[in-house]
Amino acid sequence: MDVKIEESWKERLQDEFEKPYFKQLTDFVREEYRARTIYPPAKLIFNAFDCCPFDKVKVVIVGQDPYHEPGQAHGLCFSVNEGIQIPPSLVNIYKEIQDDLGVPVPRSGNLERWCRQGVLLLNATLTVQAHRAGSHQHKGWEEFTDAAIRHLANEREHVVFLLWGSYAQRKGENIDTNRHLVLKSPHPSPLSAHRGFFGNKHFSKANAYLIANGEEPIEW
């Protein structure tokens, strides 16, 4: 199957595209876009990969599924389009960055600037029905994004994985912590941020690890 995705990722994930689950997933997603309002726009489904080629990945942040209200989702976890109100979880991420690194809180919730520096902003599920959180879970996306994480974990070294909340932590449970830095904490959602996301210092820890391994730090 010819999937329009960045070339270096296409090379790694080609085997997934040929599996029966991916054909079923593709049929399901096409029908959903035809019949309903689905986010993100179809051309941005693989935006996280297109924005951050395989060999450029320094940090992986794992989200759950795209935002499901108009204008928000553009294929990057926790990120919203320019001009859209910053969602509560991202507000808390910005607060932690400010406390950790002294970086002023941005006005924009668009995180493309992180992608361009090597941060893969990967949702476990890459599409969602309007106003229905989790509506495209268990259709095959999770298997696909597991494969992406597995390729990074097995073929690269010294990648930082930021796993916030139990869902993300399950996605990363097989990563070799001798080869990579795996940082875990509660999710930045207002429901859980005060239970250990605030004060986790993941952003300074990630940068210290990158520097120690000869990489440029991320300008968070």
Protein backbone atom coordinates (compact mmCIF):
# COMPACT_ATOMS: atom_id res chain seq x y z
CA MET A 1 0.00 0.00 0.00
CA ASP A 2 1.37 3.44 -0.93
CA VAL A 3 0.99 5.63 2.16
CA LYS A 4 1.89 9.31 1.95
CA ILE A 5 4.31 9.65 4.84
CA GLU A 6 7.84 11.04 5.21
CA GLU A 7 10.35 8.80 3.37
CA SER A 8 12.52 7.67 6.28
CA TRP A 9 9.44 6.60 8.23
CA LYS A 10 7.93 4.99 5.14
CA GLU A 11 11.02 2.81 4.83
CA ARG A 12 10.76 1.66 8.47
CA LEU A 13 6.99 1.18 8.54
CA GLN A 14 6.50 -0.39 5.12
CA ASP A 15 5.89 -3.82 6.67
CA GLU A 16 3.00 -2.38 8.71
CA PHE A 17 1.34 -1.00 5.57
CA GLU A 18 1.15 -4.52 4.15
CA LYS A 19 -0.47 -6.14 7.20
CA PRO A 20 -4.20 -6.99 7.27
CA TYR A 21 -4.89 -4.72 10.25
CA PHE A 22 -3.61 -1.69 8.35
CA LYS A 23 -5.84 -2.41 5.35
CA GLN A 24 -8.84 -2.67 7.71
CA LEU A 25 -7.77 0.53 9.46
CA THR A 26 -7.42 2.37 6.16
CA ASP A 27 -10.87 1.26 5.00
CA PHE A 28 -12.38 2.36 8.31
CA VAL A 29 -10.66 5.76 8.32
CA ARG A 30 -11.58 6.50 4.68
CA GLU A 31 -15.24 5.75 5.37
CA GLU A 32 -15.18 7.89 8.51
CA TYR A 33 -13.78 10.89 6.62
CA ARG A 34 -16.39 10.37 3.92
CA ALA A 35 -19.35 10.10 6.29
CA ARG A 36 -18.45 12.23 9.33
CA THR A 37 -16.38 15.14 10.58
CA ILE A 38 -13.00 13.70 11.53
CA TYR A 39 -9.90 15.40 12.96
CA PRO A 40 -7.21 16.24 12.06
CA PRO A 41 -7.67 17.12 8.37
CA ALA A 42 -6.79 14.00 6.36
CA LYS A 43 -3.60 15.52 4.93
CA LEU A 44 -2.27 16.00 8.49
CA ILE A 45 -2.86 12.46 9.83
CA PHE A 46 0.89 11.72 9.64
CA ASN A 47 2.06 15.24 10.46
CA ALA A 48 4.13 14.09 13.47
CA PHE A 49 6.19 11.83 11.17
CA ASP A 50 6.34 14.32 8.28
CA CYS A 51 7.61 17.03 10.63
CA CYS A 52 10.25 14.87 12.32
CA PRO A 53 12.16 12.34 10.19
CA PHE A 54 13.27 9.06 11.80
CA ASP A 55 16.98 9.91 12.10
CA LYS A 56 16.26 13.38 13.51
CA VAL A 57 14.18 12.18 16.48
CA LYS A 58 15.76 13.19 19.81
CA VAL A 59 12.68 13.19 22.06
CA VAL A 60 9.37 11.32 21.86
CA ILE A 61 6.25 12.60 23.65
CA VAL A 62 3.34 10.15 23.62
CA GLY A 63 -0.25 11.40 23.66
CA GLN A 64 -3.52 9.48 23.48
CA ASP A 65 -5.72 10.76 20.64
CA PRO A 66 -6.23 14.03 18.75
CA TYR A 67 -8.22 16.96 20.06
CA HIS A 68 -11.79 16.58 18.89
CA GLU A 69 -13.11 20.15 18.66
CA PRO A 70 -13.00 22.36 15.53
CA GLY A 71 -9.66 23.87 14.51
CA GLN A 72 -7.60 22.26 17.26
CA ALA A 73 -5.96 19.09 15.94
CA HIS A 74 -3.17 19.22 13.36
CA GLY A 75 -1.50 15.86 13.84
CA LEU A 76 0.83 16.66 16.74
CA CYS A 77 0.02 15.53 20.27
CA PHE A 78 -0.72 18.31 22.80
CA SER A 79 -0.38 20.90 20.00
CA VAL A 80 -3.06 23.14 18.49
CA ASN A 81 -3.19 25.39 15.45
CA GLU A 82 -2.21 29.05 15.67
CA GLY A 83 -4.94 31.26 17.08
CA ILE A 84 -6.67 28.43 18.99
CA GLN A 85 -6.99 28.70 22.76
CA ILE A 86 -4.23 26.73 24.51
CA PRO A 87 -5.77 23.54 25.97
CA PRO A 88 -5.46 22.86 29.73
CA SER A 89 -2.86 20.08 29.46
CA LEU A 90 -0.60 22.25 27.33
CA VAL A 91 -1.08 25.16 29.75
CA ASN A 92 0.31 22.86 32.44
CA ILE A 93 3.18 21.70 30.20
CA TYR A 94 4.12 25.33 29.64
CA LYS A 95 3.92 26.01 33.39
CA GLU A 96 6.31 23.14 34.11
CA ILE A 97 8.74 24.35 31.41
CA GLN A 98 8.65 27.83 32.96
CA ASP A 99 9.30 26.48 36.46
CA ASP A 100 11.97 24.04 35.24
CA LEU A 101 13.87 26.19 32.74
CA GLY A 102 12.68 29.75 33.30
CA VAL A 103 11.25 29.93 29.76
CA PRO A 104 8.35 32.41 29.46
CA VAL A 105 4.96 30.88 28.60
CA PRO A 106 4.34 31.24 24.83
CA ARG A 107 1.17 32.79 23.46
CA SER A 108 0.80 30.05 20.85
CA GLY A 109 -0.13 26.41 21.40
CA ASN A 110 1.45 25.36 18.11
CA LEU A 111 4.37 23.02 18.87
CA GLU A 112 5.77 22.71 15.35
CA ARG A 113 8.87 24.51 16.62
CA TRP A 114 9.56 21.46 18.82
CA CYS A 115 9.09 19.03 15.90
CA ARG A 116 11.62 20.88 13.79
CA GLN A 117 14.17 20.36 16.57
CA GLY A 118 13.59 16.60 16.77
CA VAL A 119 10.60 16.14 19.09
CA LEU A 120 8.21 13.47 17.82
CA LEU A 121 4.76 14.46 19.09
CA LEU A 122 3.03 11.13 18.66
CA ASN A 123 -0.56 10.36 19.53
CA ALA A 124 -1.31 6.65 20.01
CA THR A 125 -4.44 7.08 17.86
CA LEU A 126 -4.05 9.39 14.86
CA THR A 127 -7.70 10.25 14.08
CA VAL A 128 -10.88 11.02 16.02
CA GLN A 129 -14.55 11.81 15.37
CA ALA A 130 -15.65 15.36 16.11
CA HIS A 131 -16.80 15.81 19.74
CA ARG A 132 -16.14 12.13 20.57
CA ALA A 133 -12.89 11.57 22.44
CA GLY A 134 -11.47 8.09 21.96
CA SER A 135 -13.86 7.26 19.12
CA HIS A 136 -11.10 5.80 16.89
CA GLN A 137 -9.36 3.76 19.55
CA HIS A 138 -8.95 0.00 19.06
CA LYS A 139 -9.22 0.25 15.26
CA GLY A 140 -5.54 -0.41 14.52
CA TRP A 141 -3.80 2.90 15.12
CA GLU A 142 -2.32 1.67 18.40
CA GLU A 143 -0.60 -1.22 16.64
CA PHE A 144 0.82 1.17 14.07
CA THR A 145 2.15 3.66 16.62
CA ASP A 146 3.55 0.81 18.73
CA ALA A 147 5.55 -0.19 15.65
CA ALA A 148 6.90 3.35 15.25
CA ILE A 149 8.03 3.40 18.90
CA ARG A 150 9.55 -0.07 18.54
CA HIS A 151 11.63 0.96 15.51
CA LEU A 152 12.97 3.99 17.37
CA ALA A 153 13.73 1.98 20.49
CA ASN A 154 15.49 -0.82 18.57
CA GLU A 155 17.32 1.10 15.84
CA ARG A 156 18.32 4.34 17.52
CA GLU A 157 20.26 5.16 20.68
CA HIS A 158 20.01 7.94 23.27
CA VAL A 159 16.44 8.99 22.50
CA VAL A 160 14.44 10.57 25.34
CA PHE A 161 10.94 9.17 25.86
CA LEU A 162 8.58 11.37 27.91
CA LEU A 163 5.74 9.15 29.12
CA TRP A 164 3.06 11.08 30.97
CA GLY A 165 0.23 9.07 32.49
CA SER A 166 -0.41 5.34 32.63
CA TYR A 167 -1.56 5.11 29.00
CA ALA A 168 1.71 6.52 27.62
CA GLN A 169 3.72 4.44 30.08
CA ARG A 170 2.13 1.24 28.77
CA LYS A 171 3.09 2.28 25.22
CA GLY A 172 6.71 2.55 26.31
CA GLU A 173 7.00 -0.41 28.64
CA ASN A 174 9.36 -2.38 26.36
CA ILE A 175 11.91 0.39 25.75
CA ASP A 176 15.46 -0.56 26.78
CA THR A 177 16.40 1.96 29.48
CA ASN A 178 20.09 1.14 28.98
CA ARG A 179 19.91 2.57 25.45
CA HIS A 180 17.46 5.41 26.02
CA LEU A 181 16.25 7.81 28.71
CA VAL A 182 12.68 6.99 29.76
CA LEU A 183 11.07 9.62 31.99
CA LYS A 184 7.68 8.91 33.56
CA SER A 185 5.24 11.03 35.53
CA PRO A 186 1.50 11.64 35.90
CA HIS A 187 -0.29 13.23 32.94
CA PRO A 188 -0.31 17.06 32.63
CA SER A 189 -4.13 17.10 32.63
CA PRO A 190 -5.64 19.34 35.34
CA LEU A 191 -7.02 16.12 36.86
CA SER A 192 -3.56 14.73 37.58
CA ALA A 193 -0.85 17.38 37.09
CA HIS A 194 -0.66 18.14 40.81
CA ARG A 195 0.10 14.48 41.58
CA GLY A 196 3.62 14.69 40.19
CA PHE A 197 3.68 16.22 36.71
CA PHE A 198 4.45 19.59 38.24
CA GLY A 199 8.02 19.42 39.48
CA ASN A 200 9.04 16.44 37.31
CA LYS A 201 11.76 18.56 35.64
CA HIS A 202 11.52 16.38 32.53
CA PHE A 203 12.55 19.21 30.22
CA SER A 204 15.86 19.98 31.94
CA LYS A 205 16.54 16.25 32.41
CA ALA A 206 15.92 15.61 28.70
CA ASN A 207 18.28 18.41 27.69
CA ALA A 208 21.00 17.31 30.12
CA TYR A 209 20.83 13.78 28.64
CA LEU A 210 20.95 15.07 25.06
CA ILE A 211 23.97 17.27 25.83
CA ALA A 212 25.73 14.37 27.61
CA ASN A 213 25.28 12.31 24.44
CA GLY A 214 26.57 14.94 22.05
CA GLU A 215 23.21 16.31 20.89
CA GLU A 216 21.93 19.87 20.79
CA PRO A 217 19.38 20.52 23.55
CA ILE A 218 15.78 21.35 22.69
CA GLU A 219 14.68 24.98 22.92
CA TRP A 220 11.49 24.29 24.81
